[in-house]
Amino acid sequence: MPLDFTLASVATLLGEILRDLYRIAGGEQQGVLPSWCWWSKLWASARRVRDLNDFPPPPQTLCADGGVAVMARQFGAIDLVLLGVGATIGSGIFVLTGTVASTAGPGVVLSFLLAGAVSVLNALCYAELASRFPAVIGGSYMYAYTAFNELTAFLTFAQILPDCHVGAASIARSLSSYLVEMLELLPAMKGKIPSWMGVGGKELLGGAISINILAPILLLLFTILLCWGVEESSALNSFMTVLKVVVLLAVIIVGSFEVDVSNWSPFAPNGSKAILSGATIVFFAYLGFDAVPMSAEESKRPHRDLPIGILGSLFICAILYIGVCLVITGMVPYKLLAGDAPLAEAFTSKGLKYFSILISIGSISGLTTTLLINLYAQARTYVVLGRDGLLPSIFAKIHPTSHTPVPSQVWVGVAAAILAGLFNVDALSQTFTVGSLIGYAIVCACLITLRWEDKAASQGSSKWLSNWHEGVICLIAVACCGFGIGLCFRYSVPYIVWLMIALIAVLAHITLRYCQVYVNPPGFSCPLVPFLPVIAIFFNMFLFAQRTGLTSDASWKTEKILQEDSPSFGPADNFMFNLTGDRFSDRVKGNVTTALLFVDYAKQKINNDVATAGKALGKVADNVFGKIWGFIKKPFS
């Protein structure tokens, strides 16, 4: 099948962008408008809201042979469950479990339970909205468009966009490394594959460019498969998903015979804080179920099957994760799980060294399905924005033969291939994963607002602040409180500050509960609204604060290693060393080390100041509460 994304298509895309800008400015009717009028039109467009009860059906394009270019409905409930499992379980379970267990101990099981509980809250919100909305693609973008406005929806897409592109490039580079390592198991290939083929990449310009040839090839192959047809890509996803589930079941069953229950004691050697910190890390092992709603137009019975796919896939992943955690922490002491391949090392220590090959196969299958569904979901997001006019209409085109969005799919694949082929995006992908947390929080807020009765009448209220705006302010307050508690946990702020922030969140929830009227939607519905969605928003933002902290902590650990152990600062420093000589390089190292020590001192001083301020605030609060209590009991004394 030819891919109709040629230079002519690129020229058409640019022409449509210019035409749309000209149309928005009103040039078609009355020439160039004044700037204030142009901005007023733009603001009016940004505030547009889509009515849930008057949703336009998916557009249909008639072909020359009389057919209709629409997406084919081929997914059943089992296909959607496999799609969710394939998007969620990557190679992280084979590494992440041991990494967290090395600090949290056997309590890593509780870390996965806590992270899974928060993920279930998010999944309940996704399941209700997927069941309630018409059978059209869009996901979190469409939910935000209907619950809030077009601007919020576009910002939701914009903050998820870097996460998707960088994530796909990072997964492709990891998959290429795994494939090269598997090939090097053959004696004829050992040590003969160059670095630019997949392992690490060939670094140029001091590490600014990292050439990787295999990753773009894999991305282009997956792109061709996705353009070919949904049935073919679904078959590959189903096969690879079943394969990695079988591998995980084999790990659990075989490893259970090697478990020594004495290794589970002590269960939480580093206390509850290590378990909570572990939960903030392993939470990202549950990401992926949000790809299921993107298949709404390709599902046979979307209103029934989408909630099954979302919740069923999450349940299966949670069971597998907890089973692997129990087995790996029971096989060897938790202190021995800090290596790069803890699962394989645990089986090797028990004499099952060939089991590591099976684990590598599971890792490759996990990365394959994660990458495939990542590209699949991204393309559908571009389609819906092309339909709404926020992107050129070429992105909304569906191929009449394959019934797939070929232009969007090719754009997504080419963009990821460029990133994967030229840049080392692994560190960048760790930063952009926070976009998923913000997207989850927005979806939970959408569910609450769409449950409010008579939204239009509330927004048009004659009061200075309508009930709808009061509710939105409360949702923002809950999100800010969750982020604040996350910072308090990260910097060990005194508990009185925690209590004050938590009190604000409780008051916001009480206002949402008793100042709004909620309706029960038909079909699947999330229980205990607004309590459960509010809890989900709070913990999503809590994890958001923790994730930024984890990135910072990782950089501090790297800097500490550079100061203590490393004679050089890596590729960038070697590049400067070659240009300017030994003396200048040593001087740069000394200045950087001095700066790092100064920042470390500043960080400690800030923490001390925060602690002192918290104690002072606690004394003020005690004094105020004492006077209030004295005033209350005075009439009775």
XYZ file of C-alpha atoms in Angstrom:
637
model
C 0.000 0.000 0.000
C 1.553 3.367 -0.934
C 2.055 5.903 1.794
C 0.489 9.115 0.499
C 2.653 11.399 2.579
C 4.942 12.832 -0.096
C 6.485 16.231 -0.697
C 3.204 17.245 -2.319
C 1.393 16.344 0.915
C 3.847 18.456 2.892
C 3.204 21.403 0.564
C -0.542 20.860 0.941
C -0.160 20.783 4.733
C 1.684 24.121 4.752
C -0.891 25.627 2.404
C -3.737 24.543 4.670
C -2.017 26.064 7.699
C -1.723 29.434 5.926
C -5.302 29.207 4.692
C -6.626 28.412 8.183
C -4.729 31.346 9.688
C -6.136 33.620 6.965
C -9.640 32.322 7.623
C -9.338 32.809 11.400
C -8.254 36.389 10.826
C -11.388 36.968 8.718
C -9.518 37.757 5.529
C -11.953 35.797 3.381
C -14.816 38.151 4.166
C -13.516 41.618 4.860
C -9.780 41.770 4.535
C -7.443 42.145 7.488
C -9.259 42.802 10.767
C -8.033 45.039 13.585
C -5.835 43.308 16.144
C -8.427 43.622 18.914
C -11.031 41.899 16.749
C -8.611 39.132 15.797
C -7.844 38.490 19.465
C -11.542 38.547 20.360
C -12.216 35.899 17.722
C -9.311 33.847 19.033
C -10.578 34.154 22.615
C -14.088 33.169 21.546
C -12.664 30.089 19.828
C -10.628 29.198 22.912
C -13.772 29.279 25.080
C -15.815 26.997 22.827
C -17.308 23.966 24.574
C -18.562 20.774 22.967
C -22.007 19.592 24.055
C -22.024 15.988 25.245
C -25.662 15.561 24.174
C -25.048 16.898 20.667
C -21.851 15.160 19.607
C -21.062 15.100 15.872
C -20.526 11.591 14.439
C -17.141 10.656 12.948
C -16.793 12.284 9.507
C -17.104 9.993 6.498
C -15.380 10.533 3.162
C -16.751 8.921 0.013
C -14.143 7.236 -2.164
C -14.019 6.936 -5.926
C -15.114 3.280 -5.809
C -18.182 4.123 -3.716
C -16.658 3.040 -0.396
C -16.379 5.080 2.785
C -13.045 6.053 4.365
C -13.687 5.412 8.066
C -11.930 3.420 10.756
C -12.973 -0.233 10.809
C -14.618 -1.588 13.974
C -12.594 -4.730 14.701
C -11.792 -4.698 18.442
C -13.730 -6.839 20.891
C -13.491 -6.855 24.673
C -10.571 -9.337 24.729
C -8.692 -7.315 22.102
C -9.070 -4.177 24.232
C -7.837 -5.977 27.350
C -4.788 -7.193 25.432
C -4.272 -3.680 24.079
C -4.278 -2.258 27.628
C -1.949 -4.955 28.970
C 0.360 -4.493 25.993
C 0.545 -0.746 26.577
C 1.111 -1.077 30.325
C 3.615 -3.896 30.847
C 6.982 -2.977 29.348
C 10.477 -4.013 30.345
C 10.265 -1.988 33.569
C 8.759 -4.847 35.590
C 11.911 -6.891 34.926
C 14.148 -4.107 36.329
C 12.012 -1.718 38.353
C 10.857 -4.323 40.869
C 14.360 -5.131 42.044
C 15.472 -1.494 41.996
C 12.714 -0.425 44.398
C 13.000 -3.603 46.484
C 16.667 -2.844 47.157
C 15.540 0.106 49.314
C 11.943 -0.699 50.326
C 12.668 -4.381 50.967
C 9.776 -6.850 50.691
C 7.580 -3.815 51.357
C 7.810 -3.167 47.619
C 4.605 -5.237 47.499
C 2.867 -2.438 49.426
C 4.426 0.098 47.051
C 2.802 -1.651 44.105
C -0.496 -1.952 46.004
C -0.567 1.780 46.803
C 0.377 2.755 43.256
C -2.200 0.313 41.912
C -4.918 1.794 44.152
C -4.271 5.285 42.749
C -4.248 3.867 39.219
C -7.616 2.191 39.854
C -9.087 5.569 40.832
C -7.858 7.045 37.555
C -9.091 4.030 35.626
C -12.592 4.338 37.119
C -12.792 7.910 35.829
C -11.569 6.870 32.376
C -14.008 3.947 32.312
C -17.048 6.120 33.070
C -16.139 8.771 30.511
C -15.350 6.157 27.851
C -18.751 4.578 28.481
C -20.586 7.896 28.561
C -19.101 9.565 25.488
C -20.129 8.705 21.925
C -17.974 6.224 20.033
C -15.385 8.745 18.826
C -11.665 8.946 19.492
C -10.108 11.690 21.569
C -9.422 10.437 25.081
C -8.391 13.087 27.602
C -8.415 15.787 24.900
C -12.075 15.148 24.081
C -13.061 14.923 27.752
C -11.433 18.291 28.502
C -13.049 19.856 25.407
C -16.495 18.841 26.663
C -16.012 19.507 30.374
C -14.105 22.797 30.120
C -13.279 24.432 26.775
C -11.193 24.191 23.633
C -8.193 25.953 25.174
C -8.006 23.500 28.073
C -8.317 20.604 25.643
C -5.513 21.893 23.431
C -3.255 22.504 26.456
C -3.977 18.949 27.595
C -2.834 17.698 24.205
C 0.196 20.003 24.232
C 1.494 18.797 27.596
C 1.034 15.124 26.644
C 2.585 15.584 23.185
C 6.274 15.741 24.297
C 5.687 12.752 26.566
C 4.403 10.700 23.624
C 7.105 11.588 21.085
C 10.046 11.413 23.475
C 8.638 8.271 25.083
C 8.370 6.503 21.731
C 11.947 7.459 20.844
C 13.234 6.282 24.228
C 11.422 2.940 23.979
C 12.782 2.418 20.465
C 16.366 2.977 21.642
C 15.859 0.567 24.549
C 14.393 -2.050 22.226
C 17.322 -1.692 19.832
C 19.755 -2.225 22.723
C 17.933 -5.372 23.833
C 17.943 -6.763 20.299
C 21.668 -6.131 19.902
C 22.358 -7.806 23.242
C 20.343 -10.832 22.149
C 22.290 -11.005 18.877
C 25.597 -10.845 20.749
C 24.667 -14.054 22.550
C 25.641 -15.752 19.277
C 29.400 -16.456 19.245
C 29.725 -15.200 15.656
C 28.233 -11.790 16.601
C 29.962 -11.283 19.949
C 31.648 -7.853 20.044
C 31.239 -7.287 16.305
C 28.190 -4.995 16.325
C 29.189 -1.301 16.311
C 27.766 1.087 18.899
C 25.877 3.108 16.286
C 23.743 0.058 15.539
C 21.913 0.169 18.857
C 23.905 -0.171 22.086
C 24.198 3.342 23.505
C 24.756 4.997 20.139
C 27.704 6.735 18.523
C 28.136 10.060 20.309
C 29.245 13.168 18.451
C 29.788 16.825 19.429
C 30.447 15.948 23.037
C 27.295 13.860 23.394
C 24.916 16.421 21.892
C 24.296 13.991 19.021
C 23.934 10.253 19.565
C 23.641 8.228 16.347
C 21.485 5.103 16.528
C 20.567 3.366 13.269
C 18.495 0.434 14.522
C 15.952 2.479 16.527
C 14.661 4.506 13.521
C 14.465 1.315 11.445
C 12.271 -0.307 14.108
C 10.057 2.761 14.288
C 9.573 2.873 10.535
C 8.734 -0.853 10.442
C 6.103 -0.389 13.151
C 4.743 2.647 11.311
C 4.337 0.645 8.103
C 2.568 -2.110 10.038
C 0.160 0.368 11.653
C -0.535 1.982 8.271
C -1.121 -1.422 6.723
C -4.137 -2.167 8.907
C -5.449 -2.424 12.455
C -6.053 -6.164 12.142
C -2.391 -6.887 11.381
C -1.019 -4.639 14.145
C -3.580 -6.043 16.613
C -2.435 -9.590 15.790
C 1.188 -8.679 16.548
C 0.184 -6.944 19.783
C -1.919 -9.917 20.905
C 0.886 -12.404 20.210
C 3.587 -10.360 21.963
C 1.308 -9.534 24.907
C 0.421 -13.186 25.470
C 4.133 -14.022 25.227
C 5.195 -11.585 27.931
C 2.311 -12.610 30.197
C 3.416 -16.237 29.825
C 6.979 -15.199 30.720
C 5.774 -13.386 33.854
C 3.628 -16.373 34.862
C 6.670 -18.628 34.386
C 8.701 -16.280 36.590
C 6.051 -16.447 39.305
C 5.468 -20.218 39.132
C 9.125 -21.311 38.844
C 10.337 -18.705 41.312
C 7.745 -19.693 43.926
C 9.551 -23.039 44.381
C 12.751 -21.149 45.286
C 11.183 -18.794 47.833
C 12.706 -18.619 51.320
C 10.180 -16.954 53.631
C 12.976 -15.753 55.925
C 13.892 -13.252 53.202
C 10.573 -11.464 53.847
C 11.759 -10.418 57.290
C 12.138 -7.553 58.010
C 9.250 -6.626 55.726
C 9.916 -2.861 55.728
C 13.579 -2.412 56.723
C 13.668 1.318 55.910
C 10.230 2.247 57.203
C 7.072 3.565 55.621
C 8.782 6.470 53.880
C 10.774 4.061 51.688
C 7.526 2.294 50.777
C 5.832 5.585 49.858
C 8.859 6.695 47.852
C 8.810 3.339 46.091
C 5.119 3.826 45.272
C 5.917 7.095 43.510
C 8.404 5.212 41.316
C 6.425 2.070 40.528
C 3.284 4.100 39.771
C 4.668 4.664 36.281
C 4.611 0.902 35.701
C 0.803 1.223 35.572
C 0.750 3.857 32.817
C -0.784 2.709 29.543
C -4.446 1.884 30.166
C -5.342 5.375 28.901
C -4.535 4.132 25.375
C -7.690 1.987 25.387
C -10.176 4.912 24.909
C -8.249 5.932 21.781
C -9.720 2.860 20.037
C -13.348 3.977 20.488
C -14.008 4.224 16.735
C -12.444 0.803 16.143
C -14.353 -1.042 18.880
C -17.338 -3.208 18.061
C -19.293 -2.240 21.203
C -17.385 0.686 22.703
C -19.818 1.641 25.479
C -19.641 -1.846 26.951
C -16.139 -2.991 25.964
C -14.048 0.104 26.713
C -14.611 -0.019 30.517
C -13.865 -3.758 30.409
C -10.629 -3.110 28.525
C -9.512 -0.334 30.889
C -10.281 -2.006 34.217
C -9.537 -5.567 33.063
C -6.066 -4.721 31.784
C -5.214 -2.805 34.958
C -6.378 -5.696 37.163
C -4.248 -8.210 35.236
C -1.170 -5.970 35.430
C -1.580 -5.426 39.186
C -1.834 -9.183 39.850
C 1.295 -9.896 37.781
C 3.272 -7.071 39.398
C 2.465 -8.163 42.947
C 3.224 -11.802 42.121
C 6.647 -10.907 40.708
C 7.399 -8.751 43.773
C 6.579 -11.565 46.214
C 8.689 -14.051 44.288
C 11.782 -11.937 43.717
C 11.968 -10.682 47.328
C 11.491 -14.244 48.579
C 14.165 -15.765 46.347
C 17.102 -13.608 47.490
C 17.697 -11.005 50.245
C 16.493 -7.579 49.176
C 19.993 -6.076 49.497
C 21.139 -8.176 46.529
C 18.526 -6.703 44.165
C 20.262 -3.429 43.294
C 21.848 -4.600 40.032
C 20.939 -3.695 36.457
C 19.095 -7.007 35.891
C 17.825 -8.054 39.343
C 15.290 -10.583 38.103
C 17.807 -12.436 35.935
C 20.434 -12.285 38.702
C 17.977 -13.765 41.223
C 17.335 -16.790 38.998
C 21.035 -17.153 38.186
C 21.850 -17.280 41.913
C 19.488 -20.272 42.182
C 21.214 -22.148 39.342
C 18.626 -21.150 36.712
C 21.006 -19.134 34.553
C 19.257 -20.040 31.274
C 16.076 -18.499 32.661
C 17.652 -15.087 32.006
C 17.198 -15.705 28.260
C 13.466 -16.147 28.827
C 13.403 -12.916 30.828
C 15.159 -11.098 27.971
C 12.518 -12.404 25.566
C 9.845 -11.051 27.911
C 11.565 -7.675 28.007
C 11.736 -7.495 24.198
C 8.065 -8.444 23.843
C 7.133 -5.849 26.482
C 9.006 -3.083 24.703
C 7.537 -4.142 21.355
C 3.913 -3.874 22.466
C 4.512 -0.664 24.415
C 6.106 1.002 21.384
C 3.453 -0.282 18.986
C 0.529 1.002 21.051
C 2.309 4.268 21.836
C 2.490 5.011 18.097
C -1.087 3.807 17.599
C -2.557 6.111 20.276
C -0.524 9.144 19.194
C -1.824 8.977 15.634
C -5.447 8.890 16.816
C -4.871 12.016 18.902
C -3.623 13.885 15.835
C -6.693 12.719 13.921
C -9.158 14.284 16.350
C -7.262 17.588 16.418
C -7.275 17.622 12.629
C -11.044 17.152 12.682
C -11.518 20.036 15.115
C -9.419 22.412 13.030
C -6.671 22.810 15.646
C -4.287 21.091 13.222
C -4.371 20.994 9.402
C -7.140 18.790 8.041
C -4.648 16.433 6.394
C -4.083 14.847 9.810
C -7.757 13.784 9.896
C -7.645 11.822 6.633
C -8.368 8.088 6.729
C -7.030 5.798 4.020
C -9.917 4.207 2.073
C -8.262 0.789 1.770
C -6.526 0.209 5.098
C -9.013 2.326 7.123
C -6.105 3.787 9.105
C -4.970 7.433 9.565
C -1.938 7.150 7.294
C -0.800 10.851 7.323
C -0.996 11.086 11.132
C 0.648 7.695 11.576
C 3.519 8.576 9.239
C 4.046 11.932 10.959
C 4.200 10.280 14.393
C 6.602 7.592 13.179
C 8.927 9.993 11.353
C 9.082 12.415 14.298
C 9.946 9.618 16.732
C 12.486 8.156 14.282
C 14.331 11.475 14.025
C 14.480 11.814 17.821
C 15.578 8.199 18.317
C 18.167 8.297 15.558
C 19.934 11.522 16.515
C 19.476 12.113 20.260
C 19.859 10.211 23.498
C 16.390 10.912 24.883
C 16.491 8.524 27.863
C 17.098 11.263 30.453
C 14.582 13.535 28.759
C 11.906 10.818 28.859
C 12.222 10.643 32.662
C 11.275 14.325 32.851
C 8.365 14.212 30.419
C 6.568 11.294 32.098
C 4.983 13.804 34.492
C 2.693 14.842 31.629
C 0.671 11.655 32.133
C -0.011 12.604 35.750
C -1.383 16.002 34.749
C -3.515 14.323 32.085
C -4.933 11.904 34.672
C -5.770 14.760 37.039
C -7.567 16.634 34.246
C -9.636 13.554 33.362
C -10.712 13.139 36.994
C -11.719 16.812 37.081
C -13.668 16.321 33.835
C -15.689 13.520 35.385
C -16.675 15.709 38.337
C -17.705 18.690 36.223
C -19.702 16.529 33.791
C -21.625 15.078 36.729
C -22.864 18.538 37.772
C -26.512 19.142 37.019
C -27.438 21.831 34.455
C -23.931 23.116 33.738
C -25.089 25.761 31.245
C -27.561 27.337 33.685
C -24.932 27.333 36.419
C -22.381 29.098 34.215
C -24.959 31.729 33.261
C -25.924 32.449 36.863
C -26.419 36.073 37.870
C -24.236 35.609 40.929
C -20.807 37.200 40.980
C -19.330 33.682 41.101
C -21.471 30.867 39.693
C -21.670 27.380 41.175
C -19.707 26.034 38.217
C -16.836 28.456 38.782
C -16.887 27.747 42.518
C -16.513 24.055 41.725
C -13.614 24.657 39.343
C -11.842 26.764 41.966
C -12.282 23.923 44.471
C -10.792 21.436 42.002
C -7.785 23.700 41.482
C -7.423 24.008 45.262
C -7.387 20.223 45.652
C -4.718 19.911 42.947
C -2.560 22.596 44.557
C -2.930 20.954 47.966
C -1.826 17.605 46.548
C 1.224 19.241 45.021
C 1.948 21.054 48.300
C 1.750 17.866 50.362
C 4.112 16.239 47.870
C 6.654 19.009 48.406
C 6.227 18.700 52.180
C 6.922 14.966 51.966
C 9.908 15.571 49.734
C 11.539 18.197 51.968
C 10.436 16.820 55.408
C 8.415 19.911 56.309
C 6.905 19.925 59.852
C 3.573 18.178 60.185
C 1.667 21.319 61.150
C 2.142 22.557 57.573
C 0.876 19.206 56.276
C -2.239 19.517 58.435
C -3.006 23.036 57.275
C -2.701 22.076 53.593
C -4.758 18.936 54.156
C -7.441 21.023 55.901
C -7.762 23.232 52.816
C -8.170 20.128 50.638
C -10.864 18.747 52.975
C -12.770 22.055 52.906
C -12.569 22.093 49.100
C -13.998 18.572 48.974
C -16.812 19.471 51.376
C -17.672 22.429 49.157
C -17.716 20.180 46.086
C -19.867 17.618 47.880
C -22.556 19.868 49.296
C -22.627 22.908 46.988
C -23.082 20.962 43.755
C -25.879 18.712 42.517
C -24.675 15.485 40.917
C -26.485 13.282 38.414
C -25.931 9.580 37.786
C -25.048 8.861 34.136
C -26.346 5.841 32.223
C -24.086 2.853 31.780
C -20.925 2.362 33.820
C -20.467 4.956 36.558
C -17.653 5.676 38.971
C -18.787 5.176 42.599
C -18.560 7.744 45.401
C -18.401 10.888 43.259
C -16.859 13.377 44.032
C -14.853 11.652 46.789
C -12.907 9.125 44.675
C -12.095 11.535 41.806
C -10.968 14.164 44.323
C -8.672 11.610 45.978
C -7.315 10.727 42.522
C -6.604 14.390 41.691
C -4.881 14.873 45.048
C -2.581 11.866 44.680
C -1.828 12.527 41.015
C -0.475 15.941 41.954
C 1.278 14.450 44.984
C 3.079 12.052 42.649
C 3.772 14.928 40.266
C 5.679 16.731 43.046
C 7.483 13.505 43.907
C 8.422 12.860 40.299
C 10.100 16.252 39.978
C 11.858 15.479 43.221
C 13.046 12.126 41.935
C 14.526 13.766 38.872
C 16.303 16.272 41.084
C 17.537 13.567 43.470
C 18.877 11.538 40.556
C 20.838 14.536 39.317
C 22.224 15.147 42.816
C 23.398 11.540 43.034
C 25.078 11.867 39.647
C 26.781 15.081 40.704
C 27.995 13.480 43.936
C 29.526 10.570 42.024
C 31.246 13.034 39.695
C 32.724 14.909 42.649
C 33.961 11.845 44.544
C 34.918 9.171 42.029
C 35.178 10.291 38.445
C 38.465 11.621 37.023
C 36.530 13.126 34.122
C 33.097 14.575 33.520
C 32.117 12.323 30.618
C 31.901 12.960 26.851
C 31.195 16.700 27.071
C 34.215 17.292 29.269
C 36.426 15.104 27.101
C 35.366 17.176 24.099
C 36.404 20.383 25.884
C 39.622 18.703 27.063
C 40.580 17.923 23.489
C 39.975 21.532 22.442
C 41.706 23.446 25.206
C 44.170 21.166 27.001
C 44.730 19.883 30.538
C 44.920 23.195 32.439
C 41.612 24.601 31.249
C 39.859 21.250 31.776
C 41.111 21.042 35.387
C 39.972 24.609 36.003
C 36.482 23.832 34.658
C 36.261 20.799 36.913
C 37.265 22.836 39.937
C 34.712 25.551 39.213
C 31.924 23.041 38.674
C 32.810 21.164 41.873
C 32.807 24.429 43.839
C 29.420 25.371 42.371
C 27.955 21.977 43.279
C 29.196 22.294 46.865
C 27.679 25.780 47.095
C 24.316 24.535 45.789
C 24.429 21.654 48.280
C 24.993 24.156 51.096
C 22.131 26.337 49.818
C 19.823 23.349 49.660
C 20.592 22.387 53.268
C 20.092 25.989 54.403
C 16.696 26.173 52.662
C 15.610 22.970 54.374
C 16.694 24.357 57.772
C 14.860 27.630 57.123
C 11.709 25.754 56.151
C 11.902 23.681 59.326
C 12.407 26.808 61.470
C 9.483 28.556 59.786
C 7.308 25.509 60.337
C 8.103 25.427 64.051
C 7.344 29.141 64.386
C 4.072 28.674 62.537
C 3.215 25.808 64.864
C 3.766 28.011 67.926
C 1.521 30.718 66.441
C -1.178 28.153 65.690
C -0.985 26.736 69.229
C -1.313 30.236 70.678
C -4.312 31.098 68.490
C -6.080 27.803 69.194
C -5.397 28.246 72.926
C -7.039 31.682 72.949
C -10.029 30.398 70.968
C -10.470 27.485 73.386
C -10.211 29.817 76.357
C -12.875 32.101 74.862
C -15.192 29.127 74.240
C -14.972 27.620 77.745
C -15.057 30.979 79.592
C -18.911 31.127 79.837
C -18.970 27.639 81.358
C -16.279 28.206 84.002
